[in-house]
Amino acid sequence: MPDLVTITIDDVEYQVPNGMLLTDAAKLADIDIPVFCSHPKLDPLGACRMCLVEQDVRGRWMIVTACTIRVAEGLKFRYASEAAVQAREDTLEFILINHPLDCPICDKGGECPLQDQTLKHGPGASEFQEIKTHKEKRYPISDLIMLDQERCIVCWRCIRYLEEWEDKPQLGLFNRGGETVIDFFPEQPVDAKTSGNIIDLCPVGALTNRVSRFRYRPWELKRTKSICTHCSQGCNVRLDARIHQLRRVVASENMAVNDEWICDKGRFMHAFVDAPERLTTPMIRDHKGGELREAGWDEALALTAQRLAFTADVQGPAAVGAIGSAKLSNEAAYLLQKLMRGLVGSNNVDHRGGAAVLADPRGLSNMRDVEQADVIVLAGVDPAEEQPVLATFIRRAVRRRGAKLVILHPRKIEDTRYPGAYASYTPGEETALFDSLSKALLKEKVVQERAAKLPGYAELADWLHSAAVGDPAAADAARLVLNAKRPLVLYGPAVVSGRNAAANRSSLMNFALLAGCAERTYYLAPEANSVGVRDMGLLPASLPGHALVGDLPARERLERLWGAKLPSDAGLACDEMLSAAAAGKLRALYLVGSDPASQGPAGMAALQKVDFLVVQDLFLTESAKLADVVLPAVSWAETDGSFTNLERRVQRAPKALANPHSQAAADWLIFTELAKVWPAVSGEAKTEASRKSKRKIGDAPRLWSYANAQAVLDEISRAVSMYDKLTWAALGDEGKQWPWELPKAEAGRPAGGALPTAPRRLVIPERRSASQVGADFPYTLATGRVLFDGGTLLRQTEVAGKVAAPVAVGINPADAAREKLAEGQMATVSSASGQLTLAIHLDEAVRPGTLWIPYSLPGAPVETLLTSASDGAGVRVRIASQKAG
Amino acid sequence: MSGLGDVLQGAAQIAGAMGVTLKQLTKKPVTVEYPEEPIAVFPRYRGRHMLRKYDSGMERCIGCCLCEAACPTGAIFVDAAENDPANPHSPGERYAKTYEVNLLRCVFCGDCEEACPVEAIVLTQAIPMPEQNRRSFILTKEQLLEAPDSNIAIRPEA
Ligand code: SF4
Ligand code: SF4
Ligand code: SF4
Ligand code: SF4
Ligand code: FES
């Protein structure tokens, strides 16, 4: 409880918390002091003079700005006095002198603080007769944001946001007096990854969204509070729809998740929802080699159910597989694996980045924890590109609390600009660096004393002692972490995937244990529902709730719930399914939101081999082009769904719009309808004749009747122990983090069981064989996610092309000189499994001896170079300038 | 009472009524053979809408949707877009990409005209023609930009 002080406003005394800004304190007293420049998320400045009030200063009443004054005992103010009202009126009249009469064509009109305050506090008439000043009205400050300098009221909010949250002072004020304009610095358009937030912040229509410009008036939008599904942060957004189209996305406040910010991908890249290329009707290919033709749902579903059941009966359930995606909602992921396990009888179900990644289900404990840390270790993760809003919290910690960043990354990522330590490693050789860190720690006496109690200490110490590791950069990094009071270790999927995933993880955890921060070491999941689909059991070896498929009690519980016998041996992972398909062992494949064909020739070849391919997606992807049945799905905005973010927060994404001209259906509904037409008795589908005979409908529909997506979530809350009681209603607007406390009325026991604890044992990391080193392939491939890649969803937004990462391979200038490669030149990068053609980009940030190619570049899928997707980075490659002709 | 009296009274009534008919025979008929002949309307008569242009040929309408918001019956639909600066439809950055008035909904109240900040949408005195199907009663932007062709005569205001 902060101490209260007594202040007087207009002769009435109020008790308010000491030190509060007067504008906020007045709000407690129901006095709404108008503001423009003041904003709860930005530091007070006092630039606009809108908030003028009178203050008693040693007996004299003076005009002061309420937004910069902190209240203290005995202060006296006047808000409604004639002088104060006059002062505010004058300020408004003054602001309006040069403000253009643009309201009818201004995007802000209708939700504009300047309009509202002019109505409430303005003089009503203007004495100004002269001609208004003219400035640039159509002035792009980036490919995403347009500035109208005439409308700007010079409140500094945009400038302050970029400074205080992004730490990128990219906008400034130029000229003086009436000529003052906002502008960027020469040749440096705004490129902060969360720049769009300044559009929401601007109190007038000076900054506008170039994707949504002129496509709405605020009063005609249907507004739905939802979440963004572009990354694992799960930022809260508002989806604004008009005539069944998603016209605008704006940020929505959730202090626990995204404060009030979203990144530019979430704000601008939504055209895919309304894209004319969207699939609108099911399609069937009658015979291999034929064309896809449009079909009705009944026909497409019946064919899919019969062929999948038929393959399972004749070839065995293991000949059927399904690959989902980490972008699927919990409901869709849950039903897909229920369909595969319960109806097909196969554990062949996975998603890209599923079984291949040794993810930790714990995830971050609490997003805002980041701001409280004093040392943050980023291992193999680049939040600025992967979770840009989390990156703003990290920068906040650096700027506000002087936090230091310890960055362990193959590339010298942007945040290495901050004080701390940077150590790079060659992808695939992560343990060399992590072990060096542990070794450096072991030199410290406190570590020796503390760690001696840990099981496995003696062995590890011996082993490290003799290990030939000792990265020179490690000593500084280790010392920083050791001396930290609130260290935080964040690592990304790159560290825990590929051949050496287990070794990398033990090696990193050893370091964390020795440094005493194992409980504060967190995995940063990449995709919108990476955490959720794992919880739902969209994995070949684990059931919903992370129980292993071999776990009999867990299986029996689900068998009772689903009324089906479940297979007990682990299924094939994503890559294994594709190789099994290529080898002719997997005969039917169901792809839901995944597109292996676009990831290089190997995936394409695998899909061509299967007898029956079903693709359920938004677009006619490369994989869908090969399918026997294409089922049109809808995006997250067009159906109810829940998603679990990287801190295990389950959040709702309600239906915001629907295209009345499309027959596309929600994933959960497609699975439900498929189950309803599933041939009843196993064996019935065995003969061609019986397949054609009238189907008998079995038990399945009874256990597969969901009135809506929320009913699916109800079942999830019964099937997945951690989601106990997490119904749609219980999630509320803010979402719920599991495990969560039940309301007092329900005995106060924590629902969802306890959180798995961090490992307590030191383990000698056992590396598998080193990657094929040789003169043939002198470089190591480094890859990772960038915010604006060339993914299917992004490509639909026109401006995405302008901001997207260039289709280029990053190479250290020293390596380029040796290879005689110049900037912009076309080159071929090849590995043992394939080759790519890209432009050369000389980049100091790239570690010598490595080549950097981000995921999902349009026309240059880096997956082509990987022997299997689970390899992740660390593949040996060579580079050569492309031969002419 | 005699039967004859009734007959005579009846005949007189018929003659009186026929007199009215006969008198009208010589008069000019009230029916107007519209559209062959002009119809007379008062100057402030509110008929079919029109989107005005500037003398330069540029559209006045800036796609602000205020008419749409003002319309009590939801008869107007406006969807705006950004002008191509090299080849603008209207002054400023915004124009109406789609503009439709549904005459079956419209009650000809004139609120749209009242709301328009640039005097683009106006109600002319033209009388909408009958159509064969409901869709044809939805006027498109192209139709609205043309002055309606309507055979009317303006009456002096009484
Ligand atoms: S910023 Fe507000 S006041 Fe200014 S033109 Fe836009 S709507 Fe009108
Ligand atoms: S552009 Fe908007 S946010 Fe920036 S100073 Fe001008 S009015 Fe304020
Ligand atoms: S005249 Fe009235 S009812 Fe008709 S379109 Fe205009 S505002 Fe709507
Ligand atoms: S007709 Fe007038 S009110 Fe209607 S959209 Fe056009 S400019 Fe706005
Ligand atoms: S709100 Fe106080 S000076 Fe701007």
mmCIF file of C-alpha atoms in Angstrom, chain A residues 211 268-278 618-620 789-801:
data_model
loop_
_atom_site.group_PDB
_atom_site.id
_atom_site.type_symbol
_atom_site.label_atom_id
_atom_site.label_comp_id
_atom_site.label_asym_id
_atom_site.label_seq_id
_atom_site.Cartn_x
_atom_site.Cartn_y
_atom_site.Cartn_z
ATOM 1 C CA VAL A 211 -1.822 -1.715 -45.407
ATOM 2 C CA PHE A 268 0.511 -5.689 -41.181
ATOM 3 C CA MET A 269 0.756 -9.244 -42.527
ATOM 4 C CA HIS A 270 -2.871 -10.321 -42.489
ATOM 5 C CA ALA A 271 -3.857 -10.160 -46.145
ATOM 6 C CA PHE A 272 -3.740 -13.955 -46.321
ATOM 7 C CA VAL A 273 -7.076 -14.087 -44.516
ATOM 8 C CA ASP A 274 -8.898 -12.366 -47.384
ATOM 9 C CA ALA A 275 -6.638 -13.481 -50.204
ATOM 10 C CA PRO A 276 -8.476 -14.401 -53.401
ATOM 11 C CA GLU A 277 -6.177 -17.434 -53.721
ATOM 12 C CA ARG A 278 -7.714 -19.002 -50.634
ATOM 13 C CA LEU A 618 -5.696 -22.452 -46.644
ATOM 14 C CA PHE A 619 -3.958 -22.370 -50.008
ATOM 15 C CA LEU A 620 -3.155 -24.659 -52.883
ATOM 16 C CA ASP A 789 10.493 -14.412 -44.434
ATOM 17 C CA GLY A 790 8.829 -15.606 -47.613
ATOM 18 C CA GLY A 791 6.310 -17.919 -45.981
ATOM 19 C CA THR A 792 2.965 -18.655 -47.659
ATOM 20 C CA LEU A 793 1.066 -16.480 -45.230
ATOM 21 C CA LEU A 794 3.309 -13.453 -45.526
ATOM 22 C CA ARG A 795 3.545 -13.523 -49.275
ATOM 23 C CA GLN A 796 -0.122 -12.573 -49.550
ATOM 24 C CA THR A 797 0.491 -9.113 -48.145
ATOM 25 C CA GLU A 798 1.808 -6.826 -50.833
ATOM 26 C CA VAL A 799 4.262 -4.860 -48.726
ATOM 27 C CA ALA A 800 5.742 -8.060 -47.329
ATOM 28 C CA GLY A 801 7.846 -8.248 -50.474
#
